[in-house]
mmCIF file of C-alpha atoms in Angstrom:
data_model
loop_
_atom_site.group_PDB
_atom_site.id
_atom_site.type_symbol
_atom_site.label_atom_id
_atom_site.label_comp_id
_atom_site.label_asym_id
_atom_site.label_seq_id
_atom_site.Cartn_x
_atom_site.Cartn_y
_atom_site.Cartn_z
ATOM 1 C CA UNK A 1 -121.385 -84.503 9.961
ATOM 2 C CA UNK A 2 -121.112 -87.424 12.326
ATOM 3 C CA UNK A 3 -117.748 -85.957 13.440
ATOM 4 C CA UNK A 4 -115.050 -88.178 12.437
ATOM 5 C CA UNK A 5 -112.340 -86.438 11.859
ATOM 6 C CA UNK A 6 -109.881 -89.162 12.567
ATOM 7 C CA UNK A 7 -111.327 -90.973 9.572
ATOM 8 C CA UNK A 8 -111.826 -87.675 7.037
ATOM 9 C CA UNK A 9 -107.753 -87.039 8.671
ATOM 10 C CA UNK A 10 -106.997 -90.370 7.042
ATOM 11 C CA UNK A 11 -108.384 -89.361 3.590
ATOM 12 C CA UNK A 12 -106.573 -86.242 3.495
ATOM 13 C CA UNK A 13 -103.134 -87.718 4.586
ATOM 14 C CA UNK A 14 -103.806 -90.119 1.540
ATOM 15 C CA UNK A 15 -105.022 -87.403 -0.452
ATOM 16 C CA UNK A 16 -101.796 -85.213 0.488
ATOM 17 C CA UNK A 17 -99.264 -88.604 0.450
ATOM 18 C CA UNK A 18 -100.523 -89.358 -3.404
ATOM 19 C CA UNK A 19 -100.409 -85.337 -4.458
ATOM 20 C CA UNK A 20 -98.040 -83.698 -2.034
ATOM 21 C CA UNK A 21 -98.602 -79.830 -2.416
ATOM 22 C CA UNK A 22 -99.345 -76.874 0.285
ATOM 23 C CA UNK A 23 -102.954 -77.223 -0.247
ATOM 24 C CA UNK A 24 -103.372 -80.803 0.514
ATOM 25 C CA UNK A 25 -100.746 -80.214 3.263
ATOM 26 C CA UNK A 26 -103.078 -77.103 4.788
ATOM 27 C CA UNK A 27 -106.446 -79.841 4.132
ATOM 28 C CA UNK A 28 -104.905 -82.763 6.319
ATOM 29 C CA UNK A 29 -103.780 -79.969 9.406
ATOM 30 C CA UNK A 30 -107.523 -79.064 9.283
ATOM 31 C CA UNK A 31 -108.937 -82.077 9.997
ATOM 32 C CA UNK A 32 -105.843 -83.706 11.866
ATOM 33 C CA UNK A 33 -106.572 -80.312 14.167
ATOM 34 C CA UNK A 34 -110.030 -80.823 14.753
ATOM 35 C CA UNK A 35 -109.604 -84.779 15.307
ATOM 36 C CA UNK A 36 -106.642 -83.998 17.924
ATOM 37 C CA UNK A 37 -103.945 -85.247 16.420
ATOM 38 C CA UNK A 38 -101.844 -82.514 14.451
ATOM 39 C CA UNK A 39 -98.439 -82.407 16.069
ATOM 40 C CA UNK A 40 -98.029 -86.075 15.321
ATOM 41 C CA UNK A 41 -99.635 -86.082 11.710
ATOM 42 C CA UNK A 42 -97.836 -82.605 10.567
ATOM 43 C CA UNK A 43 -94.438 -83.818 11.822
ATOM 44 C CA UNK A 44 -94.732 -87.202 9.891
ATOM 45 C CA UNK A 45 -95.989 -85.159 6.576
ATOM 46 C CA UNK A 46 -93.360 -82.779 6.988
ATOM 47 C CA UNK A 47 -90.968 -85.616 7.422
ATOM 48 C CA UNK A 48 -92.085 -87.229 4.488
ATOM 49 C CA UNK A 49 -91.717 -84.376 2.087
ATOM 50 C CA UNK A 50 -88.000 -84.126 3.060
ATOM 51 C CA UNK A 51 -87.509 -88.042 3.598
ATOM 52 C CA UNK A 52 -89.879 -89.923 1.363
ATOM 53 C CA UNK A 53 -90.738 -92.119 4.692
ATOM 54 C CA UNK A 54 -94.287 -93.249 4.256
ATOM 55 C CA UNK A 55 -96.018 -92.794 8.189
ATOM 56 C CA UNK A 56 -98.325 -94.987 7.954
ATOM 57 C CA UNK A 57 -96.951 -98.321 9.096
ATOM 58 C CA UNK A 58 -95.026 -96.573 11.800
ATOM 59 C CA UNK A 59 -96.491 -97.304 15.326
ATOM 60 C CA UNK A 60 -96.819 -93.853 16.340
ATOM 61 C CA UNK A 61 -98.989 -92.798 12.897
ATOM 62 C CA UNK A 62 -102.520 -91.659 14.880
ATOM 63 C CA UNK A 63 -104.846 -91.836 11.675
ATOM 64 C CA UNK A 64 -106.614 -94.955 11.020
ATOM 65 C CA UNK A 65 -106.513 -97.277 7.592
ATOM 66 C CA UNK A 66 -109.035 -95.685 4.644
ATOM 67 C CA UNK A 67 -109.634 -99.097 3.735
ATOM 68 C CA UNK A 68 -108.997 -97.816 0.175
ATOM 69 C CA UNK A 69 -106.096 -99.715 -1.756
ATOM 70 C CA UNK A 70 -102.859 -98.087 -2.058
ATOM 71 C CA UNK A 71 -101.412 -96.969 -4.957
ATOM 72 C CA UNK A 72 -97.628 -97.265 -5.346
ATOM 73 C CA UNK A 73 -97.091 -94.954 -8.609
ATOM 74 C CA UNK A 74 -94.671 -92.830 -7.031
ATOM 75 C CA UNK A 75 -92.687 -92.748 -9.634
ATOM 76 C CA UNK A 76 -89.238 -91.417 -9.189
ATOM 77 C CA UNK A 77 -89.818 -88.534 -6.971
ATOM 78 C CA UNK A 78 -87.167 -87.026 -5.750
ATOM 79 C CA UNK A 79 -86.529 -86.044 -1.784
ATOM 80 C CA UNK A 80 -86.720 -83.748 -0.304
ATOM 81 C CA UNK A 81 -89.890 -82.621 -2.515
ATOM 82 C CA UNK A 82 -88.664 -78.783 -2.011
ATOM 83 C CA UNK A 83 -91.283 -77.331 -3.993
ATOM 84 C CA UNK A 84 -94.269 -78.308 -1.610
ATOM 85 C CA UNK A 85 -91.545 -77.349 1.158
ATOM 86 C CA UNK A 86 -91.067 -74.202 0.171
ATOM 87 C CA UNK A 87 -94.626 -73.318 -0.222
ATOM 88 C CA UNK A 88 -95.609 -74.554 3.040
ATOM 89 C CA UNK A 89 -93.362 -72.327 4.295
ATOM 90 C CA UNK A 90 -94.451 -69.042 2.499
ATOM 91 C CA UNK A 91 -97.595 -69.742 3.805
ATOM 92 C CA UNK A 92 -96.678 -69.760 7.418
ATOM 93 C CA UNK A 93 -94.084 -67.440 6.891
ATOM 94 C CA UNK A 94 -91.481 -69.299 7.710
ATOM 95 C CA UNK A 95 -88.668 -67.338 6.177
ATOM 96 C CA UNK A 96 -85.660 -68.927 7.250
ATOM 97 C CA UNK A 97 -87.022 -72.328 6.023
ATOM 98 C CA UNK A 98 -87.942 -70.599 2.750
ATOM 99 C CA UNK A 99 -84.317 -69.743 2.464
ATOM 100 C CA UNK A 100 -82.815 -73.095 3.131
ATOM 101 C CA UNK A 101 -85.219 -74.854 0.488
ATOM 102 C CA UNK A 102 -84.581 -72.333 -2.071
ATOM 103 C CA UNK A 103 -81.328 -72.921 -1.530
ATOM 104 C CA UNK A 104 -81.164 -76.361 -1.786
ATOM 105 C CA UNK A 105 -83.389 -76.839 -4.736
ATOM 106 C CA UNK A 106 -81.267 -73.789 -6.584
ATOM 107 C CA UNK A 107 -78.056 -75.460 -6.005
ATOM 108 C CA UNK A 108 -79.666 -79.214 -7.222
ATOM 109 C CA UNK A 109 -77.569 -81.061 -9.573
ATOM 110 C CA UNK A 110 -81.081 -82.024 -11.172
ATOM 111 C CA UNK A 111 -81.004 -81.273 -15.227
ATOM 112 C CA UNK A 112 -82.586 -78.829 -16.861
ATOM 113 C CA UNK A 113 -84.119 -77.092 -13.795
ATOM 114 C CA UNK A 114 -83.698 -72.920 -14.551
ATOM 115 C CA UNK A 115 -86.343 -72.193 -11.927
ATOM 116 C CA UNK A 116 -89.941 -71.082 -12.129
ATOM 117 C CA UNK A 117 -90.171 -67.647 -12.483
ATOM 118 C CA UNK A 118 -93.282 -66.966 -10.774
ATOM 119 C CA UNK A 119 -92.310 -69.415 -7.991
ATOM 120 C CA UNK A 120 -88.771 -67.435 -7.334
ATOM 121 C CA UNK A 121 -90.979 -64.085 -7.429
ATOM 122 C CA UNK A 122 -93.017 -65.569 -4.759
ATOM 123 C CA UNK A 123 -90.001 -66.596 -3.045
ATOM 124 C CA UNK A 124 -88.606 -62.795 -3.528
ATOM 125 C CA UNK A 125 -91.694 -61.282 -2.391
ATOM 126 C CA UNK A 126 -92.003 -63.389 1.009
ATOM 127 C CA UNK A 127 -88.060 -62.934 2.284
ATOM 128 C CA UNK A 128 -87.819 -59.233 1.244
ATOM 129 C CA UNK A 129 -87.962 -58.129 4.545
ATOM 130 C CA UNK A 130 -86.167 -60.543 6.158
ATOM 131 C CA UNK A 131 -83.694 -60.905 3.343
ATOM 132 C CA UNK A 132 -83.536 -58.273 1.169
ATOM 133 C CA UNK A 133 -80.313 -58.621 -0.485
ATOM 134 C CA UNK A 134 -81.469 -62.265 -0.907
ATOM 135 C CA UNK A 135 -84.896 -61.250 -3.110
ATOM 136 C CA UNK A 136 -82.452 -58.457 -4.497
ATOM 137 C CA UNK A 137 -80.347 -60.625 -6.289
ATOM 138 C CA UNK A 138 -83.832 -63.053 -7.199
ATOM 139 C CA UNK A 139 -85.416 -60.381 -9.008
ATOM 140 C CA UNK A 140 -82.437 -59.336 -11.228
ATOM 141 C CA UNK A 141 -81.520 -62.484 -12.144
ATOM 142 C CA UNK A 142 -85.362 -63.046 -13.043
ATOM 143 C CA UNK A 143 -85.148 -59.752 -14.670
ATOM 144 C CA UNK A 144 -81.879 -60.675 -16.684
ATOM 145 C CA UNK A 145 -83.149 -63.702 -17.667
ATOM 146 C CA UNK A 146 -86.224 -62.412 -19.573
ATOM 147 C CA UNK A 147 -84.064 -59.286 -21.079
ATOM 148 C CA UNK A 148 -81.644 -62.017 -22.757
ATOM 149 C CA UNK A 149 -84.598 -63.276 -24.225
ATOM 150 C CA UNK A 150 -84.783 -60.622 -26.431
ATOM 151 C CA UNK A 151 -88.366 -60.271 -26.988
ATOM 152 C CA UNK A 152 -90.782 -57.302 -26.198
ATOM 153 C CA UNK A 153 -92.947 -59.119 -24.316
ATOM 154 C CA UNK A 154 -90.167 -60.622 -21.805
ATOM 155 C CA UNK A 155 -88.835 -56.941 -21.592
ATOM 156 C CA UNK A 156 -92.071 -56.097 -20.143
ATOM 157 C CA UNK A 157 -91.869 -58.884 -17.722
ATOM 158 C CA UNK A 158 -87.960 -58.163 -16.895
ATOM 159 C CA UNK A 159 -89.328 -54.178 -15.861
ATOM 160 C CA UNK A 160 -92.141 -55.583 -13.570
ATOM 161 C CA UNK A 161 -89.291 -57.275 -11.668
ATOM 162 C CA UNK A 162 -86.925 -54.561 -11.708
ATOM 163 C CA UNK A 163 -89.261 -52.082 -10.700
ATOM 164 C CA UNK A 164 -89.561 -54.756 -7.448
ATOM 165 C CA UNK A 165 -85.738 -54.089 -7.301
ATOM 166 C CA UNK A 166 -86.008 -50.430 -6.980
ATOM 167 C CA UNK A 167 -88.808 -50.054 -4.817
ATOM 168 C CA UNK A 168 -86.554 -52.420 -2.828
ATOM 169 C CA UNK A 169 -83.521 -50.470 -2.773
ATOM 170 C CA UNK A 170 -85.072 -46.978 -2.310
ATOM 171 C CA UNK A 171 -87.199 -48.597 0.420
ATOM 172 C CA UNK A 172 -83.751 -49.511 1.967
ATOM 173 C CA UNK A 173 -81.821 -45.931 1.248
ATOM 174 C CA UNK A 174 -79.830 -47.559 -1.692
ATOM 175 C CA UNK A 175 -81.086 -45.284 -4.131
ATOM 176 C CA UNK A 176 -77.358 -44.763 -5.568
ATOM 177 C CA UNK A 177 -77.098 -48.813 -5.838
ATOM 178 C CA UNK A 178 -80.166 -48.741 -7.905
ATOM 179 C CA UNK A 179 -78.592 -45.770 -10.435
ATOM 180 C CA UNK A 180 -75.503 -47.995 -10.445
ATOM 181 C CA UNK A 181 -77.354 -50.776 -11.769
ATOM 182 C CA UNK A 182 -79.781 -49.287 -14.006
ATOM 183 C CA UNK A 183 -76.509 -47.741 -15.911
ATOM 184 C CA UNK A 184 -74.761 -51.029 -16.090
ATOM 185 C CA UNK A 185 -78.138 -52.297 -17.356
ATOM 186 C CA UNK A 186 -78.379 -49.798 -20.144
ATOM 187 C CA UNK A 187 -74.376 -50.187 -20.948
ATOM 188 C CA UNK A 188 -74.527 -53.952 -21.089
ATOM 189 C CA UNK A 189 -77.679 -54.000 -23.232
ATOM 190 C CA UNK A 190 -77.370 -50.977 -25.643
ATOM 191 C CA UNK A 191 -77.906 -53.011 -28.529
ATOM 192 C CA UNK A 192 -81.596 -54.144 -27.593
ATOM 193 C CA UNK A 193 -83.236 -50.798 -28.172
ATOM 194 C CA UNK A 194 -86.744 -51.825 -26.947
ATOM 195 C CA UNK A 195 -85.738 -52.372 -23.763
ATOM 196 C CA UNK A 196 -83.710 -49.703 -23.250
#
């Protein structure tokens, strides 16, 4: 109400440094927009998700101290935090970004990470225009992944993503691509009944 929005920027950057996610990120632009200062504050956040540098201490950081006391739980995050990264970007459709932090987080050497389904759908559904052999090949191996499970509840789950495939491929005149693969589909899994 009183109209500082260098001081409510300051509480979102802390809010956003301690939970680092696309809403927190879209939060601290709000108010570092309206107190004049977002090019500097979104480069540093940005920075930080693919650094881990802290922009606080730096000279050039705009937002004043909370006068709140830091925590330093941080744990062992790892950087670049490509899950807040690649959200950011689906929101501002920012394809080519999406791409490169998919990428990077797919090929990880991090254990046990398989992917989020619902995240890679996302991640299917905002490059499909721009890269539609890319969300292609994202949806079958999301579909393949929930056939092997063998269970009639992940079949239903595997045909919501490969109806995404052929809606893809007839959209691009593959039609013939999406027979071809439908038939290797029912070849390679004519044992599981139900989902045939």
């Amino acid at each position: 109400k009183e109209g500082g929005w260098l001081s409510v920027a300051s509480f979102w950057a802390e809010d956003f440094f301690q939970h680092p996610s696309c809403e927190t990120f879209q939060k601290l632009q709000k108010a570092a927009q309206k107190a004049k200062v977002l090019p500097e504050v979104r480069a540093a956040a940005l920075q930080y998700l693919e650094t881990g540098k802290l922009p606080q201490k730096a000279p050039s950081w705009p937002l004043p101290e909370t006068g709140t006391t830091e925590r330093s739980d941080r744990g062992n995050i790892k950087f670049p935090m490509t899950e807040p990264l690649i959200d950011i970007a689906i929101a501002e459709k920012r394809t080519d970004d999406v791409i490169r932090w998919y990428d990077l987080k797919s090929t990880s050497k991090e254990t046990g990470w398989w992917g989020d389904d619902s995240r890679d759908d996302k991640i299917a559904v905002a490059i499909a225009d721009s890269y539609p052999d890319r969300a292609e090949g994202i949806w079958k191996k999301l579909a393949e992944r929930q056939i092997a499970v063998t269970q009639p509840k992940a079949y239903e789950v595997a045909a919501g993503y490969l109806r995404k495939v052929n809606r893809l491929l007839v959209k691009l005149g593959r039609e013939k691509d999406w027979q071809s693969y439908a038939a290797e589909l029912r070849i390679v899994n004519a044992k599981k009944k139900r989902f045939i």
